[in-house]
Coordinates of C-alpha atoms in Angstrom, one line a residue:
X682 CA -94.6 -67.0 -90.2
X683 CA -96.9 -66.0 -87.3
X684 CA -100.1 -67.9 -86.4
X685 CA -102.1 -64.9 -87.8
X686 CA -100.3 -65.1 -91.1
X687 CA -100.7 -68.9 -91.3
X688 CA -104.5 -68.6 -90.6
X689 CA -104.9 -65.8 -93.1
X690 CA -103.1 -67.8 -95.8
X691 CA -105.3 -70.8 -95.2
X692 CA -108.4 -68.6 -95.4
X693 CA -107.4 -67.0 -98.6
X694 CA -105.5 -69.7 -100.5
X695 CA -106.8 -70.8 -103.9
X696 CA -109.2 -67.9 -104.2
X697 CA -109.5 -65.8 -107.3
X698 CA -110.0 -62.5 -105.5
X699 CA -110.1 -61.0 -102.0
X700 CA -111.7 -57.7 -101.2
X701 CA -111.0 -56.2 -97.7
X702 CA -108.1 -58.4 -96.7
X703 CA -107.3 -55.9 -93.9
X704 CA -110.7 -56.6 -92.3
X705 CA -109.9 -60.3 -91.9
X706 CA -106.4 -59.6 -90.7
X707 CA -107.9 -57.1 -88.1
X708 CA -110.2 -59.8 -86.8
X709 CA -107.4 -62.3 -86.5
X710 CA -105.2 -59.7 -84.7
X711 CA -108.0 -59.3 -82.1
X712 CA -107.6 -63.0 -81.4
X713 CA -111.2 -63.8 -82.2
X714 CA -112.8 -66.2 -84.7
X715 CA -113.8 -64.6 -88.0
X716 CA -117.4 -65.1 -89.0
X717 CA -118.3 -66.0 -92.5
X718 CA -121.5 -66.6 -94.4
X719 CA -122.0 -68.5 -97.7
X720 CA -125.4 -68.5 -99.3
X721 CA -127.1 -70.7 -101.8
X722 CA -130.5 -70.2 -103.3
X723 CA -132.3 -73.6 -103.5
X724 CA -133.3 -73.7 -107.1
X725 CA -132.1 -76.5 -109.4
X726 CA -130.3 -79.6 -108.3
X727 CA -126.7 -78.9 -107.1
X728 CA -124.0 -79.9 -109.5
X729 CA -120.3 -80.8 -109.3
X730 CA -119.4 -77.1 -109.2
X731 CA -120.6 -77.0 -105.6
X732 CA -117.6 -78.9 -104.6
X733 CA -115.5 -75.7 -105.2
X734 CA -117.0 -73.6 -102.4
X735 CA -117.6 -76.6 -100.1
X736 CA -114.0 -77.6 -100.3
X737 CA -113.0 -74.0 -99.5
X738 CA -115.3 -74.0 -96.5
X739 CA -113.2 -76.8 -95.2
X740 CA -110.2 -74.5 -95.2
X741 CA -112.2 -71.9 -93.3
X742 CA -113.1 -74.3 -90.6
X743 CA -109.6 -75.5 -90.2
X744 CA -108.5 -71.9 -89.8
X745 CA -111.0 -71.4 -86.9
X746 CA -113.7 -69.5 -88.9
X747 CA -117.3 -69.7 -87.8
X748 CA -119.3 -70.6 -90.9
X749 CA -123.0 -69.9 -91.5
X750 CA -124.7 -71.5 -94.5
X751 CA -127.7 -69.5 -95.7
X752 CA -130.4 -71.5 -97.5
X753 CA -131.8 -68.5 -99.3
X754 CA -135.4 -69.5 -100.0
X755 CA -136.7 -66.0 -100.4
X756 CA -133.9 -65.2 -102.9
X757 CA -134.8 -68.4 -104.8
X758 CA -138.4 -67.3 -105.2
X759 CA -137.4 -63.7 -106.2
X760 CA -135.0 -64.8 -109.0
X761 CA -137.6 -64.8 -111.8
X762 CA -139.5 -67.7 -110.2
X763 CA -136.6 -70.2 -110.7
X764 CA -138.1 -72.0 -107.7
X765 CA -141.9 -71.9 -107.5
X766 CA -143.1 -71.0 -104.0
X767 CA -144.8 -74.3 -103.4
X768 CA -141.6 -76.2 -104.1
X769 CA -139.1 -73.9 -102.2
X770 CA -139.6 -75.4 -98.8
X771 CA -139.0 -78.9 -100.1
X772 CA -135.9 -77.7 -102.0
X773 CA -134.5 -76.2 -98.8
X774 CA -134.7 -79.6 -97.1
X775 CA -133.2 -81.3 -100.2
X776 CA -130.2 -78.9 -100.2
X777 CA -129.5 -79.4 -96.5
X778 CA -129.5 -83.2 -96.9
X779 CA -127.2 -83.0 -99.9
X780 CA -124.8 -80.4 -98.4
X781 CA -124.4 -82.3 -95.2
X782 CA -123.6 -85.5 -97.1
X783 CA -121.0 -83.7 -99.2
X784 CA -119.4 -82.2 -96.1
X785 CA -119.3 -85.7 -94.4
X786 CA -117.7 -87.2 -97.5
X787 CA -114.8 -84.7 -97.6
X788 CA -114.2 -84.9 -93.8
X789 CA -115.7 -81.6 -92.7
X790 CA -117.0 -81.7 -89.1
X791 CA -120.7 -80.7 -89.7
X792 CA -121.2 -79.8 -86.0
X793 CA -119.0 -76.7 -86.7
X794 CA -121.5 -75.5 -89.3
X795 CA -124.6 -73.4 -88.8
X796 CA -127.5 -73.7 -91.2
X797 CA -130.0 -70.8 -91.5
X798 CA -133.1 -70.5 -93.7
X799 CA -133.5 -67.0 -95.1
X800 CA -137.3 -66.7 -94.4
X801 CA -136.6 -67.3 -90.7
X802 CA -135.4 -63.6 -90.4
X803 CA -136.0 -62.0 -93.7
X804 CA -139.7 -61.6 -93.0
X805 CA -139.2 -59.8 -89.7
X806 CA -140.3 -56.2 -89.2
X807 CA -136.7 -55.0 -88.6
X808 CA -135.3 -56.6 -91.8
X809 CA -138.2 -55.3 -93.9
X810 CA -137.8 -51.8 -92.6
X811 CA -134.1 -51.9 -93.5
X812 CA -135.1 -53.2 -97.0
X813 CA -137.3 -50.1 -97.4
X814 CA -134.5 -47.8 -96.2
X815 CA -132.2 -49.4 -98.8
X816 CA -134.8 -49.1 -101.5
X817 CA -135.0 -45.3 -100.7
X818 CA -131.2 -45.1 -101.2
X819 CA -130.3 -47.4 -104.1
X820 CA -130.8 -46.3 -107.7
X821 CA -132.4 -48.5 -110.2
X822 CA -129.2 -48.5 -112.3
X823 CA -127.1 -49.7 -109.4
X824 CA -129.6 -52.5 -108.4
X825 CA -129.8 -53.7 -112.0
X826 CA -126.0 -53.6 -112.5
X827 CA -125.3 -55.5 -109.2
X828 CA -127.5 -58.4 -110.2
X829 CA -126.5 -58.6 -113.8
X830 CA -124.3 -61.7 -113.3
X831 CA -126.5 -63.6 -110.8
X832 CA -130.1 -62.7 -111.4
X833 CA -131.7 -64.4 -114.4
X834 CA -131.8 -61.9 -117.3
X835 CA -135.0 -61.9 -119.3
X836 CA -136.6 -59.5 -121.9
X837 CA -139.1 -58.1 -119.5
X838 CA -137.5 -58.2 -116.0
X839 CA -139.5 -58.3 -112.9
X840 CA -139.1 -55.9 -110.0
X841 CA -138.1 -58.8 -107.8
X842 CA -134.7 -59.0 -109.6
X843 CA -133.9 -55.5 -108.5
X844 CA -134.5 -56.4 -104.8
X845 CA -132.2 -59.4 -104.9
X846 CA -128.8 -57.6 -104.5
X847 CA -130.2 -55.5 -101.6
X848 CA -131.4 -58.5 -99.7
X849 CA -128.0 -60.2 -100.1
X850 CA -126.3 -57.1 -98.8
X851 CA -128.6 -56.9 -95.8
X852 CA -127.9 -60.6 -95.0
X853 CA -124.3 -59.7 -94.1
X854 CA -125.7 -57.5 -91.3
X855 CA -128.4 -59.9 -90.1
X856 CA -126.1 -62.9 -90.1
X857 CA -123.4 -60.9 -88.3
X858 CA -120.5 -61.9 -90.5
X859 CA -117.0 -60.4 -91.0
X860 CA -116.9 -61.6 -94.6
X861 CA -119.1 -63.1 -97.2
X862 CA -117.9 -65.9 -99.5
X863 CA -119.1 -66.7 -103.0
X864 CA -118.2 -67.2 -106.6
X865 CA -116.5 -64.4 -108.6
X866 CA -119.8 -64.0 -110.4
X867 CA -121.1 -62.4 -107.2
X868 CA -118.5 -59.6 -107.4
X869 CA -120.9 -56.8 -108.4
X870 CA -123.2 -57.7 -105.5
X871 CA -120.3 -57.7 -103.1
X872 CA -119.1 -54.2 -104.2
X873 CA -122.8 -53.1 -104.0
X874 CA -122.9 -54.2 -100.4
X875 CA -119.6 -52.4 -99.6
X876 CA -121.1 -49.2 -101.0
X877 CA -124.6 -49.2 -99.5
X878 CA -124.4 -50.9 -96.1
X879 CA -122.3 -48.0 -94.6
X880 CA -125.1 -45.7 -95.9
X881 CA -127.5 -47.5 -93.5
X882 CA -125.0 -47.1 -90.7
X883 CA -123.7 -50.7 -90.9
X884 CA -120.0 -51.7 -91.2
X885 CA -118.3 -52.7 -94.4
X886 CA -117.5 -56.4 -94.8
X887 CA -114.7 -58.3 -96.6
X888 CA -115.6 -60.5 -99.6
X889 CA -113.8 -63.7 -100.7
X890 CA -114.4 -65.1 -104.2
X891 CA -113.6 -68.5 -105.7
X892 CA -113.2 -69.0 -109.5
X893 CA -116.1 -70.4 -111.4
X894 CA -115.7 -73.9 -112.9
X895 CA -116.5 -73.9 -116.7
X896 CA -119.3 -76.2 -117.9
X897 CA -118.6 -79.4 -119.8
X898 CA -119.2 -77.5 -123.0
X899 CA -117.4 -74.4 -122.0
X900 CA -118.9 -71.3 -120.3
X901 CA -120.5 -71.3 -116.8
X902 CA -121.6 -74.5 -115.2
X903 CA -125.3 -74.0 -114.5
X904 CA -128.1 -75.9 -112.8
X905 CA -130.5 -74.7 -115.5
X906 CA -128.4 -76.2 -118.4
X907 CA -128.3 -80.0 -118.2
X908 CA -125.6 -80.2 -120.9
X909 CA -123.2 -78.1 -119.0
X910 CA -123.1 -79.9 -115.7
X911 CA -123.0 -83.2 -113.8
X912 CA -125.6 -83.5 -111.0
X913 CA -124.2 -84.8 -107.7
X914 CA -126.7 -87.7 -107.8
X915 CA -126.1 -88.6 -111.5
X916 CA -125.4 -92.3 -111.7
X917 CA -121.9 -93.5 -113.0
X918 CA -123.3 -94.3 -116.5
X919 CA -124.5 -90.7 -116.8
X920 CA -121.3 -89.3 -115.5
X921 CA -119.2 -91.2 -118.0
X922 CA -121.5 -90.3 -120.9
X923 CA -121.3 -86.6 -120.1
X924 CA -117.6 -86.6 -119.6
X925 CA -117.1 -88.5 -122.8
X926 CA -119.1 -85.8 -124.7
X927 CA -117.3 -82.9 -123.0
X928 CA -115.3 -80.4 -125.0
X929 CA -111.6 -81.4 -124.6
X930 CA -109.6 -80.5 -127.7
X931 CA -106.0 -81.8 -127.7
X932 CA -103.6 -79.2 -126.5
X933 CA -106.3 -76.6 -125.8
X934 CA -106.3 -75.5 -122.2
X935 CA -108.7 -72.6 -122.6
X936 CA -112.3 -73.2 -121.5
X937 CA -111.5 -76.8 -120.7
X938 CA -114.0 -77.8 -118.1
X939 CA -112.2 -81.1 -117.3
X940 CA -108.9 -79.4 -116.6
X941 CA -110.6 -76.7 -114.6
X942 CA -112.4 -79.3 -112.5
X943 CA -109.0 -81.0 -111.7
X944 CA -107.6 -77.7 -110.7
X945 CA -110.6 -76.4 -108.7
X946 CA -111.8 -79.6 -107.0
X947 CA -109.7 -82.8 -107.4
X948 CA -106.3 -81.4 -106.6
X949 CA -107.6 -79.3 -103.6
X950 CA -109.5 -82.3 -102.3
X951 CA -106.3 -84.4 -102.5
X952 CA -104.4 -81.7 -100.7
X953 CA -107.1 -81.5 -98.1
X954 CA -107.0 -85.2 -97.4
X955 CA -103.3 -85.2 -97.1
X956 CA -103.4 -82.4 -94.6
X957 CA -106.2 -84.1 -92.6
X958 CA -104.1 -87.3 -92.5
X959 CA -101.1 -85.4 -91.3
X960 CA -103.1 -83.9 -88.5
X961 CA -104.6 -87.3 -87.6
X962 CA -108.1 -86.1 -88.4
X963 CA -111.0 -87.9 -90.0
X964 CA -110.8 -87.9 -93.8
X965 CA -114.5 -88.5 -94.3
X966 CA -116.3 -91.2 -96.2
X967 CA -115.0 -90.2 -99.7
X968 CA -111.9 -91.1 -101.5
X969 CA -108.6 -90.3 -99.8
X970 CA -107.3 -88.5 -102.9
X971 CA -106.7 -89.0 -106.6
X972 CA -103.2 -90.3 -106.6
X973 CA -102.3 -93.5 -108.3
X974 CA -100.2 -96.4 -107.0
X975 CA -96.5 -95.9 -107.0
X976 CA -96.7 -92.1 -107.0
X977 CA -93.7 -90.4 -105.5
X978 CA -94.0 -88.1 -102.4
X979 CA -95.4 -84.7 -103.3
X980 CA -97.8 -86.0 -106.0
X981 CA -101.2 -84.3 -106.1
X982 CA -102.7 -85.9 -109.1
X983 CA -102.2 -89.0 -111.4
X984 CA -103.3 -89.5 -115.0
X985 CA -104.1 -93.1 -115.3
X986 CA -102.8 -94.7 -118.5
X987 CA -102.5 -98.3 -119.8
X988 CA -98.9 -99.6 -119.4
X989 CA -98.7 -100.4 -123.1
X990 CA -99.3 -96.7 -123.7
X991 CA -96.6 -95.6 -121.4
X992 CA -98.2 -96.1 -118.0
X993 CA -99.5 -93.6 -115.5
X994 CA -98.0 -90.1 -115.0
X995 CA -97.9 -88.4 -111.6
X996 CA -98.0 -84.6 -111.2
X997 CA -96.7 -82.5 -108.3
X998 CA -98.9 -79.5 -109.3
X999 CA -101.8 -78.5 -111.6
X1000 CA -99.4 -76.3 -113.6
X1001 CA -97.3 -79.4 -114.5
X1002 CA -100.4 -81.2 -115.7
X1003 CA -101.6 -78.2 -117.7
X1004 CA -98.3 -77.8 -119.4
X1005 CA -98.2 -81.5 -120.3
X1006 CA -101.7 -81.3 -121.8
X1007 CA -100.8 -78.1 -123.7
X1008 CA -97.7 -79.9 -125.1
X1009 CA -99.9 -82.8 -126.1
X1010 CA -98.2 -85.3 -123.8
X1011 CA -101.6 -86.1 -122.3
X1012 CA -104.3 -87.4 -124.6
X1013 CA -107.9 -86.1 -124.2
X1014 CA -109.0 -89.7 -123.9
X1015 CA -106.7 -90.4 -121.0
X1016 CA -107.8 -87.2 -119.2
X1017 CA -111.5 -88.0 -119.7
X1018 CA -111.1 -91.5 -118.4
X1019 CA -109.1 -90.3 -115.3
X1020 CA -111.6 -87.6 -114.5
X1021 CA -114.6 -89.9 -115.1
X1022 CA -113.2 -92.4 -112.6
X1023 CA -112.4 -89.7 -110.1
X1024 CA -115.9 -88.2 -110.3
X1025 CA -117.6 -91.6 -109.8
X1026 CA -115.4 -92.2 -106.7
X1027 CA -116.1 -88.7 -105.4
X1028 CA -119.9 -89.1 -105.7
X1029 CA -120.2 -92.7 -104.5
X1030 CA -120.5 -92.1 -100.8
X1031 CA -123.0 -89.3 -101.3
X1032 CA -125.2 -91.4 -103.5
X1033 CA -124.9 -94.3 -101.0
X1034 CA -126.2 -91.8 -98.4
X1035 CA -129.1 -90.9 -100.6
X1036 CA -130.1 -94.6 -101.4
X1037 CA -130.1 -95.4 -97.7
X1038 CA -132.2 -92.4 -96.6
X1039 CA -135.9 -92.8 -97.3
X1040 CA -136.8 -89.3 -96.0
X1041 CA -134.3 -87.7 -98.4
X1042 CA -135.8 -89.7 -101.3
X1043 CA -139.3 -88.5 -100.4
X1044 CA -138.2 -84.9 -100.2
X1045 CA -136.5 -85.3 -103.6
X1046 CA -139.7 -86.4 -105.2
X1047 CA -141.6 -83.4 -103.8
X1048 CA -138.8 -80.9 -104.5
X1049 CA -138.2 -82.0 -108.1
X1050 CA -141.4 -83.7 -109.3
X1051 CA -141.1 -85.3 -112.7
X1052 CA -142.9 -83.1 -115.3
X1053 CA -146.0 -84.7 -116.8
X1054 CA -145.9 -87.6 -114.5
X1055 CA -149.3 -89.1 -113.7
X1056 CA -150.2 -90.6 -110.4
X1057 CA -150.1 -94.3 -110.4
X1058 CA -153.6 -95.7 -111.1
X1059 CA -155.0 -98.0 -108.4
X1060 CA -155.7 -101.5 -109.6
X1061 CA -159.3 -102.6 -109.1
X1062 CA -159.8 -105.6 -106.9
X1063 CA -161.5 -108.4 -108.8
X1064 CA -164.7 -109.7 -107.3
X1065 CA -166.0 -113.1 -108.3
X1066 CA -169.6 -113.2 -109.5
X1067 CA -171.0 -116.7 -110.3
X1068 CA -172.7 -117.0 -113.7
X1069 CA -176.4 -117.5 -113.9
X1070 CA -177.8 -121.0 -114.5
X1071 CA -177.0 -122.3 -117.9
X1072 CA -174.1 -119.9 -118.4
X1073 CA -170.3 -120.2 -117.8
X1074 CA -167.7 -122.7 -118.9
X1075 CA -169.7 -125.8 -118.0
X1076 CA -173.4 -124.8 -118.3
X1077 CA -175.9 -127.4 -117.1
X1078 CA -178.7 -128.2 -119.6
X1079 CA -182.1 -126.8 -119.0
X1080 CA -183.7 -130.2 -119.2
X1081 CA -181.4 -131.5 -116.5
X1082 CA -182.1 -128.6 -114.3
X1083 CA -185.9 -129.0 -114.6
X1084 CA -185.6 -132.8 -114.0
X1085 CA -183.6 -132.3 -110.8
X1086 CA -186.1 -129.8 -109.6
X1087 CA -189.0 -132.2 -110.3
X1088 CA -187.2 -135.1 -108.5
X1089 CA -186.6 -132.9 -105.4
X1090 CA -190.3 -132.0 -105.4
X1091 CA -191.4 -135.6 -105.5
X1092 CA -189.1 -136.5 -102.6
X1093 CA -190.6 -133.8 -100.5
X1094 CA -194.1 -135.1 -101.3
X1095 CA -193.2 -138.7 -100.3
X1096 CA -191.5 -137.4 -97.1
X1097 CA -194.7 -135.5 -96.2
X1098 CA -196.9 -138.6 -96.7
X1099 CA -194.6 -140.8 -94.5
X1100 CA -194.8 -138.2 -91.7
X1101 CA -198.6 -138.3 -92.0
X1102 CA -198.7 -142.1 -91.7
X1103 CA -196.6 -141.9 -88.5
X1104 CA -199.0 -139.4 -87.0
X1105 CA -202.0 -141.6 -87.8
X1106 CA -200.4 -144.6 -86.1

């Protein structure tokens, strides 16, 4: 296998689909670094599904790809107001804090990454003129179709949803990439870009797609559905509770979010750590894999099990695990416990980063304010006011007060008379 073949295989492994593979091979044949861009719109809090593209980005970097991460603030605002304009700037900062922490935990050298905020170039005269040119070319049907899987669908859609696919296509040109990377749910936008960018005189790009991780209850894992996902900052108790409630029917491997997570995240992370160790590279702050003690060489995942129930089982591939689950050799309870423990270990270094970073905490409170929360009322400082005469806990009698006043008056009179006598003398 040539170096070009090896790099291409690393770039494209574990992907669901690749469009324009010849474009990537052509760049590698020119002996230059391919340029990739991956974008995310800072809307809801990132969930576990983000580990799928972020782990794949590690492959790109190891293959010598230059990676740009687009924090698409304009897209976030356009997508049916998923992110209110006044919160978008804070969410951009929140996403950057979190993504950097995830990359650090899995051993990705963050100095090799380039972060770009969409509004830094999407508001320029040149970009807007290209957007108008695109709008004069694209049909309403094609724009609506392209965004069907990504843009939030509502009964009365806004015009902004039709602009979304065009902007994402233009980003390929303005970020100067050779290929765009995203989930398979982006496929219609990718084919839209392949069709329309050449009509503006720009080159066609390649598109790489990872599989989507099903939610805990089946279907797509979504930031807008709290029951379908685990947030990256969810505490261990919440993680275990959500995994325990996840759909995981014995022997059923269809729409099984836990098995899908093992396949898309836990096993690839284990393989990544093993490869980093073999190269003598940093393995990050996270766990070094999800392999149990006593596992034979070649193991990529271990199902933990109490010795009285047969002990742990070690698997050389995801396919072997899936077959065992299908044949009911792995109980849903054992899978749930193993996945719960793995997720808690996976999130621990990221959550430790968050707890030690006051700036990140402040940004989080501004980016995701608690609904209905009232500002903390300031406590009034108590000022002591002495009670009037005759009041309070130990009031003096009126008679005593009057007598004291009379005695003081008499003393003053005597003192005055004494002074007068002295003067006469």
